């Protein structure tokens, strides 16, 4: 890699951006390591043996993104694009072939237009920055995206993006009305100039196969001035298994103003005498007041035993803090913090459930979970508007027919333990096979899992990529490959799970 020549190329092509700041960190730069590590979320990819980029570009202007792409092509290096760095498999900052990172951390403005109920948000903004900006302008507007405030909108929105109000308003990507992207030729395109095929593909197909999305125009959604959060915890000794069994039939049918997910974890008793057990926390959000939600839940889900004292009224932005595990005394300003307070090593997987899982099978799942004290599951109910949006409206195909999604997660503290925990996660996934979606066994692309299959080189065939592609995208996979072939025929934007390019014979 001829760094000097790359830097000359970059300054030549980015001249018009009037950039005064230093937008490139090379390996000799004192800021290189801290910049590289700043938004790495999964410690599995922070170790010294992980391949590192030749340099990191932190553009402040689209012309610098263009320069990064044009010069990378000229110098034969790949580009990895990073917004919030939350990719579960580190694809935004690790590559086995020589590469640079385009990190959008300095392009993160949010412009909220209250009258038009829309906003332009730059790719490097975090969800926390977006939610905070909306709350500063309006108490009755929100946006349906994820719960973790440090996620970047670049990766999140291009891969779908669900959160506590998605049963009413759909995914983040369902609420995008325009986007700006720099394509493989360095062209800066918006919805009109990129065309409807590419605009369709980047709303759920992931951005990394197509270019660098540096801004989204999103529709904001109405939220009431008062919402209610509630929580009921049960262990399996408190009939948790039966209540969860019932939840499977209820949660996806509740009216779309109610979100009621289940977070399942291992409880280690403090006495040391009792055995580990399983706790199930049913956590809910209702877009309205306690007096409305209480009878609704009592009638449709009496087994939960929801009491008034388990419910709290608050503003929508406070509910964002609540689901991000901040205390209610915190100022919404904490949402502006771009680094997560604690990071760990982790492996995650996802599944979709179409039929309730029996209590016996759940008991088997608990037995498996109890083996791993730092494992947990999040069960997210679908239904509501998610069942009304057609499967081909965007690349995200998991709509009608899904009762809920499972996220499996295991975390640990040191690199030596990695194999053991990853193997355990694979066993858990095998155990669940009979109880979840089949043909294909579907998965959520934003919960990236390279066990599902990976491209080993830039010439991966359609058949090879189908192995993972059909799981994430089902029948939308073929259209995504066609859009990829048209927009990036040389497969410059390649990664381990990017779409393949069809050969001329198709
Ligand atoms: P990152 O920067 O790592 O990018 C992810 C992928 O998108 C990479 O392939 C990258 O190259 C590409 N990309 C990023 N920016 C791009 C851009 N501007 N243009 C083109 N391509 C780009 N999901 C969810 O739906 N709901 C939730 O509540 C949560 N919660 C959650 C919590 C935590 C702690 C983690 C680690 C993850 C989640 N997620 C989630 C998953 C999350 O939505 C997913 O990891 C997103 O892809 C993260 O987007 P980032 O920009 O942060 O990641």
XYZ file of C-alpha atoms and ligand atoms in Angstrom:
559
model
C 0.000 0.000 0.000
C 1.544 3.260 -1.163
C 0.426 5.579 1.600
C 2.119 8.714 0.275
C 0.478 8.332 -3.074
C -2.909 7.623 -1.421
C -2.657 10.798 0.648
C -1.793 12.835 -2.458
C -4.752 11.329 -4.288
C -7.008 12.097 -1.319
C -6.045 15.751 -1.046
C -6.402 16.167 -4.795
C -9.932 14.727 -4.822
C -11.179 16.320 -1.629
C -9.902 19.847 -2.345
C -13.345 21.231 -2.943
C -14.567 20.214 0.483
C -12.736 23.129 2.153
C -11.772 20.740 4.872
C -9.535 22.311 7.454
C -9.569 19.524 10.010
C -7.341 16.497 9.848
C -9.509 13.821 8.346
C -6.997 10.970 7.987
C -5.233 9.008 10.705
C -2.413 6.799 9.410
C -0.853 3.953 11.408
C 1.895 6.303 12.664
C -0.580 8.826 13.885
C -0.822 9.000 17.717
C -4.620 9.068 17.448
C -4.841 5.973 15.185
C -5.318 3.312 17.880
C -7.732 5.287 20.032
C -9.738 6.222 16.946
C -9.839 2.614 15.759
C -10.909 1.319 19.168
C -13.293 4.160 20.028
C -16.489 2.562 18.770
C -15.535 -1.127 18.788
C -18.345 -2.723 20.804
C -17.389 -6.375 20.751
C -14.078 -6.972 22.546
C -13.557 -10.112 20.439
C -12.333 -7.786 17.703
C -10.212 -5.482 19.819
C -7.268 -7.856 20.176
C -3.839 -7.337 18.667
C -4.251 -10.132 16.124
C -7.281 -8.514 14.438
C -6.262 -7.131 11.031
C -6.071 -3.337 11.131
C -6.858 -0.743 8.478
C -4.105 0.979 6.515
C -5.618 4.253 7.640
C -8.838 5.727 8.965
C -10.698 8.503 7.181
C -13.100 10.553 9.311
C -14.781 12.738 6.689
C -16.599 15.926 7.509
C -17.963 16.351 3.999
C -19.304 13.982 1.304
C -16.499 15.019 -1.037
C -14.048 13.449 1.377
C -16.042 10.219 1.245
C -15.835 10.437 -2.514
C -12.064 10.969 -2.348
C -11.716 7.953 -0.020
C -13.577 5.710 -2.474
C -11.920 6.956 -5.632
C -8.427 6.703 -4.093
C -9.065 3.279 -2.517
C -10.076 1.881 -5.884
C -7.009 3.429 -7.489
C -4.711 1.966 -4.823
C -6.319 -1.471 -4.639
C -7.545 -1.308 -1.031
C -11.027 -2.103 0.220
C -13.251 0.203 2.230
C -15.069 -0.692 5.432
C -17.690 1.842 6.471
C -18.359 2.455 10.128
C -21.058 4.551 11.763
C -21.642 3.338 15.328
C -19.369 0.251 15.268
C -22.051 -2.085 16.714
C -21.740 -4.785 14.071
C -21.854 -8.087 15.989
C -19.068 -9.575 13.858
C -16.959 -6.427 13.535
C -17.438 -6.165 9.769
C -17.286 -2.357 9.865
C -13.686 -2.312 11.081
C -12.020 -5.711 10.479
C -11.097 -7.253 7.135
C -8.695 -9.996 6.052
C -7.804 -8.113 2.877
C -5.999 -4.721 2.903
C -8.513 -2.018 3.718
C -9.183 1.447 5.036
C -12.024 2.540 7.324
C -14.351 5.397 6.480
C -15.680 6.324 9.907
C -18.598 8.750 9.870
C -18.211 9.935 13.483
C -17.752 13.547 12.346
C -20.830 13.552 10.126
C -23.582 13.404 12.695
C -25.819 16.439 12.447
C -29.570 16.058 13.005
C -31.959 18.626 11.523
C -35.490 18.243 12.806
C -38.356 19.884 10.910
C -41.252 19.856 13.382
C -43.770 21.262 10.930
C -43.095 18.643 8.291
C -42.590 15.961 10.970
C -39.364 14.853 9.335
C -35.614 15.064 9.914
C -32.348 14.767 8.023
C -29.920 12.765 10.097
C -26.323 12.146 9.085
C -25.023 8.554 9.017
C -22.558 9.004 11.874
C -25.177 10.210 14.367
C -26.090 7.761 17.105
C -29.681 6.853 17.936
C -29.184 8.712 21.235
C -28.214 11.883 19.370
C -31.230 11.488 17.111
C -33.697 10.871 19.969
C -32.249 13.773 21.957
C -32.490 16.174 19.004
C -36.133 15.209 18.424
C -36.975 15.676 22.123
C -35.462 19.165 22.100
C -37.870 20.221 19.371
C -41.059 18.377 20.289
C -42.639 16.411 23.120
C -45.066 14.652 20.812
C -42.787 13.371 18.065
C -40.545 10.314 18.201
C -38.826 7.818 15.935
C -39.190 4.015 15.835
C -35.637 2.674 16.103
C -33.499 0.605 18.498
C -33.122 0.789 22.255
C -29.355 1.127 22.570
C -28.439 4.834 22.236
C -24.857 4.302 21.028
C -25.911 2.485 17.829
C -25.083 4.409 14.650
C -27.930 5.291 12.306
C -25.742 4.378 9.281
C -25.673 0.650 9.982
C -28.891 0.417 11.990
C -31.305 1.997 9.541
C -29.765 0.292 6.513
C -30.272 -3.098 8.222
C -33.859 -2.531 9.471
C -33.835 -1.249 13.057
C -36.579 -2.147 15.540
C -37.411 -0.775 18.976
C -40.203 -0.292 21.467
C -42.661 1.388 19.093
C -42.104 -0.783 16.023
C -45.391 -2.680 16.425
C -47.144 0.626 15.797
C -44.820 2.313 13.301
C -42.619 -0.392 11.765
C -38.846 -0.397 11.508
C -36.539 2.580 11.246
C -36.023 1.637 7.589
C -39.804 1.671 6.983
C -39.769 5.364 7.881
C -37.039 6.554 5.520
C -38.168 8.902 2.741
C -34.854 9.942 1.193
C -31.170 9.120 1.519
C -27.788 10.352 0.347
C -25.130 7.891 -0.701
C -21.692 7.986 -2.289
C -21.543 5.108 -4.781
C -18.644 3.065 -6.130
C -17.851 5.713 -8.760
C -17.699 8.440 -6.131
C -21.037 9.851 -7.277
C -23.143 11.596 -4.659
C -26.726 10.417 -5.110
C -30.078 11.078 -3.475
C -33.301 9.088 -3.816
C -34.116 10.595 -7.172
C -30.691 10.130 -8.726
C -30.010 6.681 -7.236
C -33.365 5.338 -8.449
C -35.995 3.277 -6.645
C -34.139 -0.055 -6.865
C -31.100 1.129 -4.926
C -33.300 3.180 -2.585
C -35.275 -0.008 -1.884
C -32.109 -2.068 -1.274
C -30.494 0.217 1.307
C -33.634 0.213 3.500
C -33.035 -3.185 5.074
C -30.427 -4.826 2.841
C -27.567 -3.179 4.736
C -25.592 -0.286 3.272
C -22.193 -1.948 3.134
C -22.791 -3.749 -0.194
C -23.752 -0.576 -2.009
C -21.772 2.469 -0.902
C -21.509 4.969 1.919
C -24.865 6.317 3.082
C -24.079 9.636 4.683
C -27.599 10.906 5.446
C -31.159 9.680 5.849
C -34.347 11.697 5.617
C -36.789 10.137 8.037
C -40.442 10.577 8.909
C -40.994 11.301 12.575
C -43.983 9.662 14.245
C -46.524 10.972 16.783
C -46.095 9.946 20.422
C -48.432 11.023 23.243
C -47.117 13.422 25.918
C -47.516 10.605 28.479
C -46.530 6.986 27.949
C -46.476 4.121 30.476
C -43.694 1.660 31.152
C -44.268 -1.455 33.227
C -42.359 -4.494 34.340
C -43.227 -7.820 35.950
C -40.525 -10.324 36.878
C -41.102 -14.061 37.396
C -38.737 -16.930 38.071
C -39.549 -20.402 36.853
C -40.436 -21.288 40.458
C -43.070 -18.535 40.238
C -44.744 -20.168 37.269
C -42.606 -18.223 34.784
C -42.621 -21.015 32.188
C -46.415 -21.185 32.036
C -46.696 -17.390 31.866
C -44.145 -17.225 29.056
C -46.015 -19.985 27.239
C -49.141 -17.831 27.418
C -47.160 -14.714 26.391
C -46.307 -16.421 23.100
C -49.984 -16.431 22.159
C -50.787 -12.973 23.471
C -47.978 -10.472 22.904
C -48.132 -10.352 19.099
C -51.928 -9.923 19.191
C -52.011 -7.026 21.661
C -53.071 -3.732 20.172
C -50.187 -2.031 18.415
C -49.855 0.707 21.081
C -48.499 -1.960 23.435
C -45.018 -3.425 23.302
C -44.355 -6.260 25.753
C -41.081 -8.097 25.386
C -39.544 -10.775 27.609
C -35.949 -10.689 28.808
C -34.777 -14.040 30.133
C -31.630 -14.523 32.180
C -29.909 -16.730 34.731
C -30.246 -15.876 38.420
C -27.388 -16.872 40.686
C -28.717 -17.056 44.244
C -26.664 -15.079 46.773
C -26.831 -17.764 49.482
C -24.802 -20.235 47.419
C -27.019 -23.042 48.733
C -29.845 -22.806 46.253
C -29.406 -23.710 42.575
C -29.234 -21.250 39.704
C -32.615 -20.473 38.256
C -34.167 -18.602 35.346
C -35.875 -15.240 35.584
C -38.232 -13.830 33.000
C -38.747 -10.106 32.996
C -41.780 -8.899 31.060
C -41.110 -5.278 30.183
C -43.718 -3.153 28.490
C -44.342 0.233 26.929
C -47.779 1.623 26.254
C -48.359 4.765 24.206
C -50.808 6.245 26.686
C -51.698 6.368 30.360
C -51.806 3.739 33.117
C -55.596 3.840 33.428
C -55.894 2.601 29.833
C -53.198 -0.051 29.747
C -53.977 -1.694 33.069
C -57.407 -3.075 32.063
C -56.111 -4.001 28.611
C -53.338 -6.184 30.030
C -55.493 -7.570 32.837
C -58.081 -8.711 30.356
C -55.851 -10.161 27.645
C -53.026 -11.440 29.843
C -54.377 -12.008 33.393
C -51.628 -14.568 34.155
C -49.091 -11.728 34.215
C -50.726 -10.251 37.318
C -49.879 -6.665 36.344
C -50.348 -4.273 39.265
C -50.698 -0.530 39.221
C -47.497 -0.100 41.241
C -45.526 -1.861 38.503
C -46.503 0.893 36.036
C -44.891 4.331 35.674
C -46.021 7.242 33.553
C -43.381 9.340 31.809
C -42.583 11.198 28.596
C -41.534 9.278 25.487
C -37.921 10.469 25.815
C -37.838 9.222 29.414
C -39.034 5.850 28.150
C -36.037 5.873 25.807
C -33.800 6.314 28.883
C -35.728 3.580 30.695
C -35.216 0.984 27.960
C -31.570 2.057 27.657
C -31.278 1.118 31.367
C -30.645 4.676 32.577
C -32.182 5.824 35.836
C -35.150 8.144 35.618
C -33.168 10.888 37.367
C -30.717 11.118 34.488
C -30.985 14.022 32.104
C -31.782 13.050 28.503
C -28.347 14.558 27.761
C -26.788 11.189 28.646
C -28.106 10.081 25.275
C -25.354 12.197 23.721
C -22.678 9.963 25.205
C -21.284 8.030 22.238
C -19.363 5.366 24.137
C -21.006 2.502 25.962
C -20.206 2.413 29.657
C -19.298 -1.265 29.724
C -18.090 -3.471 26.918
C -17.605 -7.224 26.804
C -16.767 -10.138 24.539
C -19.947 -11.570 23.068
C -21.603 -13.856 20.556
C -25.227 -13.480 19.502
C -27.698 -15.212 17.225
C -31.317 -14.750 16.267
C -34.372 -16.828 15.392
C -37.967 -16.242 14.375
C -40.798 -18.178 16.006
C -44.025 -18.920 14.119
C -45.589 -21.464 16.511
C -45.600 -21.367 20.315
C -42.826 -23.403 21.889
C -44.150 -26.036 24.327
C -43.487 -25.790 28.049
C -41.412 -28.990 27.859
C -39.191 -27.518 25.146
C -38.882 -24.282 27.154
C -37.762 -26.340 30.132
C -35.017 -27.828 27.948
C -34.020 -24.303 26.940
C -33.743 -23.286 30.595
C -31.536 -26.304 31.297
C -29.212 -25.161 28.534
C -29.209 -21.516 29.647
C -28.390 -22.413 33.245
C -25.044 -23.797 31.999
C -23.973 -20.232 31.072
C -24.404 -17.667 33.823
C -23.868 -14.678 31.540
C -26.290 -15.722 28.839
C -29.634 -14.076 28.181
C -32.450 -14.021 25.649
C -34.635 -11.197 24.425
C -37.994 -12.218 22.968
C -39.513 -9.442 20.873
C -43.171 -9.758 19.856
C -44.101 -8.955 16.245
C -47.636 -8.380 14.935
C -49.228 -4.940 14.773
C -48.174 -2.946 11.724
C -45.294 -5.390 11.118
C -47.915 -7.863 9.869
C -49.467 -5.300 7.562
C -46.371 -4.233 5.644
C -45.762 -6.529 2.687
C -42.722 -8.809 2.717
C -41.284 -7.188 -0.385
C -41.952 -3.556 0.542
C -38.342 -3.365 1.759
C -35.617 -6.060 1.881
C -36.620 -6.916 5.489
C -38.893 -9.968 4.966
C -39.876 -10.946 8.513
C -43.456 -9.702 8.589
C -46.803 -11.553 8.796
C -46.649 -15.019 10.318
C -43.954 -14.280 12.883
C -45.057 -14.380 16.482
C -41.763 -13.166 17.878
C -38.028 -12.980 17.407
C -35.453 -14.416 19.794
C -32.059 -12.883 20.335
C -29.625 -15.231 22.064
C -26.658 -13.557 23.744
C -23.695 -14.725 25.762
C -21.005 -12.407 27.133
C -17.626 -13.059 28.769
C -14.563 -11.227 30.044
C -11.395 -12.603 28.502
C -10.129 -13.738 25.136
C -9.086 -17.218 26.310
C -12.722 -18.041 27.072
C -13.963 -17.166 23.582
C -14.026 -20.645 22.007
C -15.820 -22.199 24.947
C -18.639 -19.615 24.905
C -18.994 -19.528 21.136
C -19.286 -23.328 21.103
C -21.922 -23.171 23.803
C -23.888 -20.657 21.723
C -23.746 -22.973 18.716
C -25.071 -25.857 20.821
C -27.915 -23.699 22.074
C -28.752 -22.785 18.477
C -28.780 -26.472 17.527
C -31.085 -27.240 20.440
C -33.573 -24.621 19.230
C -33.728 -25.837 15.617
C -36.969 -27.888 15.916
C -38.886 -25.014 17.539
C -38.195 -22.064 15.252
C -38.711 -21.026 11.628
C -37.522 -23.474 8.979
C -36.823 -23.489 5.228
C -35.120 -21.145 5.673
C -34.269 -20.826 9.345
C -34.653 -17.044 9.308
C -32.355 -14.528 11.010
C -32.196 -10.747 11.492
C -29.413 -9.152 9.486
C -28.696 -6.465 12.060
C -27.822 -9.306 14.446
C -25.002 -10.332 12.145
C -23.909 -13.948 12.510
C -21.085 -15.266 10.341
C -21.907 -18.848 11.397
C -24.808 -18.620 8.934
C -22.331 -18.507 6.079
C -19.778 -16.131 4.652
C -18.232 -15.071 1.387
C -14.699 -16.406 1.305
C -13.616 -14.171 -1.575
C -14.938 -11.537 -3.984
C -16.047 -14.195 -6.476
C -18.582 -15.903 -4.208
C -21.381 -17.329 -6.338
C -25.089 -16.676 -6.000
C -25.576 -20.261 -4.742
C -22.896 -19.886 -2.061
C -24.211 -16.550 -0.840
C -27.790 -17.881 -0.808
C -26.863 -19.994 2.209
C -26.817 -16.924 4.458
C -28.705 -14.543 2.140
C -31.993 -16.471 2.145
C -31.963 -16.586 5.944
C -31.733 -12.838 6.256
C -33.771 -11.805 3.222
C -35.831 -14.788 2.021
C -37.344 -14.070 -1.410
C -35.925 -10.526 -1.453
C -32.412 -11.915 -1.773
C -32.561 -12.245 -5.558
C -33.614 -8.635 -6.064
C -30.851 -7.484 -3.696
C -28.271 -9.373 -5.763
C -29.599 -7.760 -8.937
C -29.374 -4.276 -7.425
C -25.841 -5.076 -6.247
C -24.866 -6.274 -9.719
C -26.190 -3.086 -11.310
C -24.773 -0.643 -8.772
C -21.370 -2.195 -7.987
C -20.501 -4.592 -10.860
C -16.833 -4.961 -9.835
C -17.839 -5.913 -6.270
C -15.708 -3.188 -4.742
C -17.974 -2.998 -1.668
C -17.215 -6.563 -0.655
C -17.401 -8.081 2.794
C -18.013 -11.498 4.342
C -21.770 -11.014 3.948
C -22.096 -8.595 1.046
C -24.286 -9.530 -1.919
C -22.535 -11.353 -4.754
C -22.388 -9.986 -8.279
C -24.142 -12.063 -10.937
C -21.981 -13.199 -13.808
C -23.068 -11.848 -17.223
C -24.887 -15.149 -17.808
C -26.735 -14.557 -14.575
P -21.460 -0.439 12.302
O -20.827 0.875 12.133
O -20.640 -1.528 12.908
O -22.063 -0.917 10.919
C -22.809 -2.102 10.747
C -22.809 -2.509 9.273
O -23.351 -1.462 8.479
C -21.416 -2.756 8.704
O -21.502 -3.709 7.665
C -21.043 -1.414 8.144
O -20.031 -1.458 7.155
C -22.360 -0.931 7.593
N -22.476 0.532 7.644
C -22.358 1.306 8.755
N -22.555 2.587 8.439
C -22.797 2.632 7.104
C -23.064 3.701 6.211
N -23.124 4.953 6.647
N -23.231 3.405 4.894
C -23.157 2.128 4.462
N -22.928 1.073 5.270
C -22.742 1.324 6.601
N -30.743 -3.586 16.517
C -32.047 -3.291 16.532
O -32.707 -3.339 15.488
N -32.665 -2.908 17.699
C -31.984 -2.808 18.881
O -32.563 -2.461 19.905
C -30.587 -3.141 18.876
N -29.849 -3.088 20.020
C -28.494 -3.306 19.989
C -27.723 -3.163 21.157
C -26.348 -3.377 21.121
C -25.538 -3.207 22.387
C -25.718 -3.750 19.900
C -24.222 -3.977 19.854
C -26.470 -3.882 18.742
C -27.859 -3.667 18.767
N -28.641 -3.791 17.618
C -29.984 -3.510 17.663
C -28.016 -4.186 16.335
C -27.678 -2.954 15.486
O -28.851 -2.444 14.897
C -26.694 -3.325 14.367
O -25.512 -3.831 14.924
C -26.408 -2.144 13.455
O -25.943 -2.606 12.210
C -25.399 -1.213 14.067
O -25.183 -0.070 13.299
P -23.837 0.758 13.536
O -23.783 1.866 12.582
O -23.696 1.063 14.989
O -22.730 -0.360 13.238
